[in-house]
Amino acid sequence: MKTLERLVAEKLLKIKTIKLQPANPFTWASGWKSPIYCDNRKTLSYPAVRSFIKLELARVISEKYENADAIAGVATGAIAQGALVADLLGLPFVYIRATPKDHGLENLIEGELKPGSKVVIIEDLVSTGGSSLKAVQAVRNFGCDVVGMVAIFTHGFPIAAQQLKEAKVTLTTLSNYDAVIDEAVRTNYIDESEIATLQEWRKDPANWNPEA
């Protein structure tokens, strides 16, 4: 029986939410060269995949964080999915901006969050962990407890794992980079000869040189 990680990876690859191009790398907004590109917002356009992810995120939260008082989505990628999950669980929903609004109340957290609440943060993607940690800090600064973080996908960078550990945040993901590679090989999306390149990139993505 296929694991959840492999099943989610299969779905993400099928609808091209995740693309792998070891021989023709993408350039991220940060300037990094990367053999993978992930845009989980695309899952919202596919009802069957959208519902599957919603149900699995909700299941994880119900099993691991049954005492959760609220769901917080990280802008912008996790706002819609977070709201869907909160609706399914019957919990309040807020979303966390990357930067405070520059007018009005200058909110960083949009919606109504009661101080002292136990909050589960939903991310669509965890890469270096920077935006995730900012979201955690925003919730904690508001006087709430982050009981856990749940995401659709992670690249599995060591720096993210280390930073989340230091911040005492437990991350659970539906799928991950290794599962995507395994599934991509199984379906002949990539050739086994490309695995080494994909693994090398993850060791030091900021300095990876595809032409080296």
mmCIF file of C-alpha atoms in Angstrom:
data_model
loop_
_atom_site.group_PDB
_atom_site.id
_atom_site.type_symbol
_atom_site.label_atom_id
_atom_site.label_comp_id
_atom_site.label_asym_id
_atom_site.label_seq_id
_atom_site.Cartn_x
_atom_site.Cartn_y
_atom_site.Cartn_z
ATOM 1 C CA MET A 1 0.000 0.000 0.000
ATOM 2 C CA LYS A 2 1.362 3.417 -0.974
ATOM 3 C CA THR A 3 2.312 5.716 1.903
ATOM 4 C CA LEU A 4 0.578 9.064 2.351
ATOM 5 C CA GLU A 5 3.808 10.868 1.438
ATOM 6 C CA ARG A 6 4.065 8.993 -1.863
ATOM 7 C CA LEU A 7 0.339 9.357 -2.595
ATOM 8 C CA VAL A 8 0.437 13.136 -2.082
ATOM 9 C CA ALA A 9 3.642 13.354 -4.128
ATOM 10 C CA GLU A 10 1.940 11.498 -6.965
ATOM 11 C CA LYS A 11 -0.989 13.919 -6.945
ATOM 12 C CA LEU A 12 1.229 17.024 -6.803
ATOM 13 C CA LEU A 13 3.353 15.812 -9.711
ATOM 14 C CA LYS A 14 0.312 14.833 -11.776
ATOM 15 C CA ILE A 15 -1.248 18.320 -11.684
ATOM 16 C CA LYS A 16 2.183 19.951 -12.075
ATOM 17 C CA THR A 17 2.025 21.643 -8.685
ATOM 18 C CA ILE A 18 5.584 20.355 -8.398
ATOM 19 C CA LYS A 19 7.916 20.423 -11.368
ATOM 20 C CA LEU A 20 11.365 18.822 -11.543
ATOM 21 C CA GLN A 21 13.942 20.034 -14.063
ATOM 22 C CA PRO A 22 17.448 18.914 -13.011
ATOM 23 C CA ALA A 23 18.839 19.668 -16.468
ATOM 24 C CA ASN A 24 17.114 23.043 -16.802
ATOM 25 C CA PRO A 25 16.909 24.569 -13.303
ATOM 26 C CA PHE A 26 14.468 27.214 -12.166
ATOM 27 C CA THR A 27 15.530 30.505 -10.593
ATOM 28 C CA TRP A 28 13.732 31.280 -7.334
ATOM 29 C CA ALA A 29 12.845 34.792 -6.196
ATOM 30 C CA SER A 30 15.820 34.586 -3.832
ATOM 31 C CA GLY A 31 18.127 34.112 -6.812
ATOM 32 C CA TRP A 32 18.803 30.479 -5.951
ATOM 33 C CA LYS A 33 19.044 27.988 -8.791
ATOM 34 C CA SER A 34 16.808 25.010 -8.165
ATOM 35 C CA PRO A 35 15.873 21.757 -9.941
ATOM 36 C CA ILE A 36 12.423 21.887 -8.307
ATOM 37 C CA TYR A 37 9.562 24.363 -8.344
ATOM 38 C CA CYS A 38 6.540 24.025 -6.079
ATOM 39 C CA ASP A 39 3.336 26.075 -6.158
ATOM 40 C CA ASN A 40 0.745 24.434 -3.907
ATOM 41 C CA ARG A 41 -1.808 27.146 -4.645
ATOM 42 C CA LYS A 42 -2.432 25.222 -7.850
ATOM 43 C CA THR A 43 -4.060 22.438 -5.831
ATOM 44 C CA LEU A 44 -7.003 24.758 -5.194
ATOM 45 C CA SER A 45 -7.952 24.552 -8.873
ATOM 46 C CA TYR A 46 -8.407 20.770 -8.724
ATOM 47 C CA PRO A 47 -11.422 19.912 -6.529
ATOM 48 C CA ALA A 48 -10.461 16.275 -5.927
ATOM 49 C CA VAL A 49 -6.882 17.142 -4.912
ATOM 50 C CA ARG A 50 -8.048 20.168 -2.922
ATOM 51 C CA SER A 51 -10.481 18.034 -0.930
ATOM 52 C CA PHE A 52 -7.939 15.268 -0.400
ATOM 53 C CA ILE A 53 -5.386 17.704 1.023
ATOM 54 C CA LYS A 54 -8.024 19.423 3.155
ATOM 55 C CA LEU A 55 -9.119 16.093 4.647
ATOM 56 C CA GLU A 56 -5.563 14.929 5.334
ATOM 57 C CA LEU A 57 -4.520 18.208 6.964
ATOM 58 C CA ALA A 58 -7.641 18.097 9.112
ATOM 59 C CA ARG A 59 -6.974 14.452 10.037
ATOM 60 C CA VAL A 60 -3.425 15.251 11.171
ATOM 61 C CA ILE A 61 -4.655 18.158 13.286
ATOM 62 C CA SER A 62 -7.471 16.094 14.819
ATOM 63 C CA GLU A 63 -5.056 13.271 15.712
ATOM 64 C CA LYS A 64 -2.137 15.352 16.985
ATOM 65 C CA TYR A 65 -3.745 18.560 18.238
ATOM 66 C CA GLU A 66 -7.241 17.760 19.428
ATOM 67 C CA ASN A 67 -6.968 20.607 21.943
ATOM 68 C CA ALA A 68 -6.434 23.253 19.224
ATOM 69 C CA ASP A 69 -8.507 26.412 19.632
ATOM 70 C CA ALA A 70 -7.781 28.026 16.252
ATOM 71 C CA ILE A 71 -6.169 27.553 12.841
ATOM 72 C CA ALA A 72 -3.772 30.137 11.394
ATOM 73 C CA GLY A 73 -2.814 30.150 7.707
ATOM 74 C CA VAL A 74 0.414 31.759 6.535
ATOM 75 C CA ALA A 75 -0.087 34.323 3.757
ATOM 76 C CA THR A 76 -0.548 33.967 0.980
ATOM 77 C CA GLY A 77 -0.195 30.344 0.000
ATOM 78 C CA ALA A 78 -1.899 28.773 3.010
ATOM 79 C CA ILE A 79 -4.810 31.180 3.448
ATOM 80 C CA ALA A 80 -7.363 29.307 1.339
ATOM 81 C CA GLN A 81 -6.370 25.809 2.441
ATOM 82 C CA GLY A 82 -6.203 26.923 6.063
ATOM 83 C CA ALA A 83 -9.719 28.352 5.861
ATOM 84 C CA LEU A 84 -11.013 25.111 4.323
ATOM 85 C CA VAL A 85 -9.440 23.063 7.117
ATOM 86 C CA ALA A 86 -10.732 25.385 9.847
ATOM 87 C CA ASP A 87 -14.221 25.136 8.360
ATOM 88 C CA LEU A 88 -14.071 21.351 8.315
ATOM 89 C CA LEU A 89 -12.900 21.255 11.940
ATOM 90 C CA GLY A 90 -15.330 23.929 13.070
ATOM 91 C CA LEU A 91 -12.526 26.129 14.428
ATOM 92 C CA PRO A 92 -11.859 29.882 14.192
ATOM 93 C CA PHE A 93 -9.493 30.920 11.392
ATOM 94 C CA VAL A 94 -6.987 33.751 11.072
ATOM 95 C CA TYR A 95 -4.188 34.392 8.651
ATOM 96 C CA ILE A 96 -0.746 35.804 9.239
ATOM 97 C CA ARG A 97 0.705 38.457 6.968
ATOM 98 C CA ALA A 98 4.361 38.484 5.924
ATOM 99 C CA THR A 99 4.506 42.145 6.979
ATOM 100 C CA PRO A 100 2.072 44.331 8.953
ATOM 101 C CA LYS A 101 -0.601 46.188 7.002
ATOM 102 C CA ASP A 102 0.641 49.728 6.296
ATOM 103 C CA HIS A 103 -2.634 51.427 7.199
ATOM 104 C CA GLY A 104 -5.555 51.203 9.591
ATOM 105 C CA LEU A 105 -4.772 48.957 12.569
ATOM 106 C CA GLU A 106 -1.518 47.768 10.964
ATOM 107 C CA ASN A 107 -2.490 44.178 11.660
ATOM 108 C CA LEU A 108 -0.032 41.325 11.280
ATOM 109 C CA ILE A 109 -2.700 38.770 12.150
ATOM 110 C CA GLU A 110 -5.981 39.163 10.275
ATOM 111 C CA GLY A 111 -9.125 37.879 11.913
ATOM 112 C CA GLU A 112 -10.016 37.491 15.573
ATOM 113 C CA LEU A 113 -7.599 35.510 17.691
ATOM 114 C CA LYS A 114 -8.152 35.318 21.434
ATOM 115 C CA PRO A 115 -5.004 35.688 23.583
ATOM 116 C CA GLY A 116 -4.139 32.395 25.237
ATOM 117 C CA SER A 117 -5.461 30.311 22.335
ATOM 118 C CA LYS A 118 -3.759 27.084 21.311
ATOM 119 C CA VAL A 119 -3.015 27.594 17.610
ATOM 120 C CA VAL A 120 -2.079 25.228 14.787
ATOM 121 C CA ILE A 121 -0.277 26.995 11.939
ATOM 122 C CA ILE A 122 -0.839 25.766 8.388
ATOM 123 C CA GLU A 123 1.815 26.274 5.709
ATOM 124 C CA ASP A 124 1.565 25.301 2.060
ATOM 125 C CA LEU A 125 5.339 24.911 1.713
ATOM 126 C CA VAL A 126 8.292 24.906 4.108
ATOM 127 C CA SER A 127 11.648 25.730 2.488
ATOM 128 C CA THR A 128 14.237 27.513 4.613
ATOM 129 C CA GLY A 129 11.672 27.995 7.363
ATOM 130 C CA GLY A 130 12.006 31.783 7.423
ATOM 131 C CA SER A 131 8.369 32.706 6.778
ATOM 132 C CA SER A 132 7.201 29.860 8.996
ATOM 133 C CA LEU A 133 9.215 31.124 11.953
ATOM 134 C CA LYS A 134 7.954 34.686 11.438
ATOM 135 C CA ALA A 135 4.410 33.342 11.610
ATOM 136 C CA VAL A 136 5.200 31.429 14.794
ATOM 137 C CA GLN A 137 6.671 34.549 16.386
ATOM 138 C CA ALA A 138 3.651 36.644 15.373
ATOM 139 C CA VAL A 139 1.271 34.208 17.080
ATOM 140 C CA ARG A 140 3.427 33.996 20.190
ATOM 141 C CA ASN A 141 3.786 37.778 20.359
ATOM 142 C CA PHE A 142 -0.006 37.933 20.382
ATOM 143 C CA GLY A 143 -0.011 35.899 23.572
ATOM 144 C CA CYS A 144 -0.981 32.569 22.050
ATOM 145 C CA ASP A 145 0.560 29.111 22.122
ATOM 146 C CA VAL A 146 1.702 27.476 18.865
ATOM 147 C CA VAL A 147 0.942 23.817 19.492
ATOM 148 C CA GLY A 148 2.179 22.673 16.091
ATOM 149 C CA MET A 149 2.643 23.363 12.387
ATOM 150 C CA VAL A 150 1.199 21.312 9.526
ATOM 151 C CA ALA A 151 2.265 21.767 5.889
ATOM 152 C CA ILE A 152 1.523 20.218 2.518
ATOM 153 C CA PHE A 153 5.165 19.902 1.451
ATOM 154 C CA THR A 154 8.717 20.479 2.628
ATOM 155 C CA HIS A 155 12.034 20.489 0.800
ATOM 156 C CA GLY A 156 13.583 19.069 3.942
ATOM 157 C CA PHE A 157 16.415 21.591 4.216
ATOM 158 C CA PRO A 158 18.578 20.960 7.312
ATOM 159 C CA ILE A 159 18.475 24.689 8.152
ATOM 160 C CA ALA A 160 14.668 24.605 8.384
ATOM 161 C CA ALA A 161 14.680 21.520 10.601
ATOM 162 C CA GLN A 162 17.278 23.097 12.878
ATOM 163 C CA GLN A 163 15.485 26.439 13.168
ATOM 164 C CA LEU A 164 12.119 24.850 13.886
ATOM 165 C CA LYS A 165 13.739 22.625 16.514
ATOM 166 C CA GLU A 166 15.347 25.641 18.192
ATOM 167 C CA ALA A 167 11.991 27.429 18.140
ATOM 168 C CA LYS A 168 10.374 24.336 19.693
ATOM 169 C CA VAL A 169 7.915 23.892 16.836
ATOM 170 C CA THR A 170 6.806 20.442 15.701
ATOM 171 C CA LEU A 171 6.295 20.238 11.923
ATOM 172 C CA THR A 172 4.182 17.568 10.249
ATOM 173 C CA THR A 173 3.997 17.457 6.444
ATOM 174 C CA LEU A 174 1.813 15.486 4.069
ATOM 175 C CA SER A 175 4.679 14.947 1.643
ATOM 176 C CA ASN A 176 8.346 15.759 1.219
ATOM 177 C CA TYR A 177 11.235 16.029 -1.223
ATOM 178 C CA ASP A 178 12.344 12.394 -0.893
ATOM 179 C CA ALA A 179 8.836 11.111 -1.587
ATOM 180 C CA VAL A 180 8.586 13.321 -4.678
ATOM 181 C CA ILE A 181 11.893 12.003 -6.024
ATOM 182 C CA ASP A 182 10.833 8.385 -5.389
ATOM 183 C CA GLU A 183 7.506 8.930 -7.116
ATOM 184 C CA ALA A 184 9.107 10.833 -10.012
ATOM 185 C CA VAL A 185 11.465 7.913 -10.662
ATOM 186 C CA ARG A 186 8.656 5.350 -10.391
ATOM 187 C CA THR A 187 6.559 7.171 -12.991
ATOM 188 C CA ASN A 188 9.542 7.897 -15.272
ATOM 189 C CA TYR A 189 9.102 11.638 -14.726
ATOM 190 C CA ILE A 190 12.865 11.715 -14.155
ATOM 191 C CA ASP A 191 15.613 9.208 -14.798
ATOM 192 C CA GLU A 192 17.500 7.484 -11.971
ATOM 193 C CA SER A 193 20.662 9.148 -13.272
ATOM 194 C CA GLU A 194 19.232 12.509 -12.170
ATOM 195 C CA ILE A 195 18.775 11.525 -8.514
ATOM 196 C CA ALA A 196 22.337 12.452 -7.563
ATOM 197 C CA THR A 197 21.847 15.997 -8.906
ATOM 198 C CA LEU A 198 18.592 16.406 -6.998
ATOM 199 C CA GLN A 199 20.165 15.193 -3.750
ATOM 200 C CA GLU A 200 23.278 17.340 -4.200
ATOM 201 C CA TRP A 201 21.160 20.477 -4.574
ATOM 202 C CA ARG A 202 19.418 19.961 -1.241
ATOM 203 C CA LYS A 203 22.719 19.775 0.669
ATOM 204 C CA ASP A 204 23.574 23.408 -0.125
ATOM 205 C CA PRO A 205 20.816 25.014 -2.229
ATOM 206 C CA ALA A 206 22.078 28.577 -1.764
ATOM 207 C CA ASN A 207 25.418 27.774 -3.416
ATOM 208 C CA TRP A 208 24.392 25.023 -5.806
ATOM 209 C CA ASN A 209 25.851 25.465 -9.265
ATOM 210 C CA PRO A 210 24.143 23.288 -11.897
ATOM 211 C CA GLU A 211 26.999 23.893 -14.298
ATOM 212 C CA ALA A 212 29.721 22.774 -11.917
#
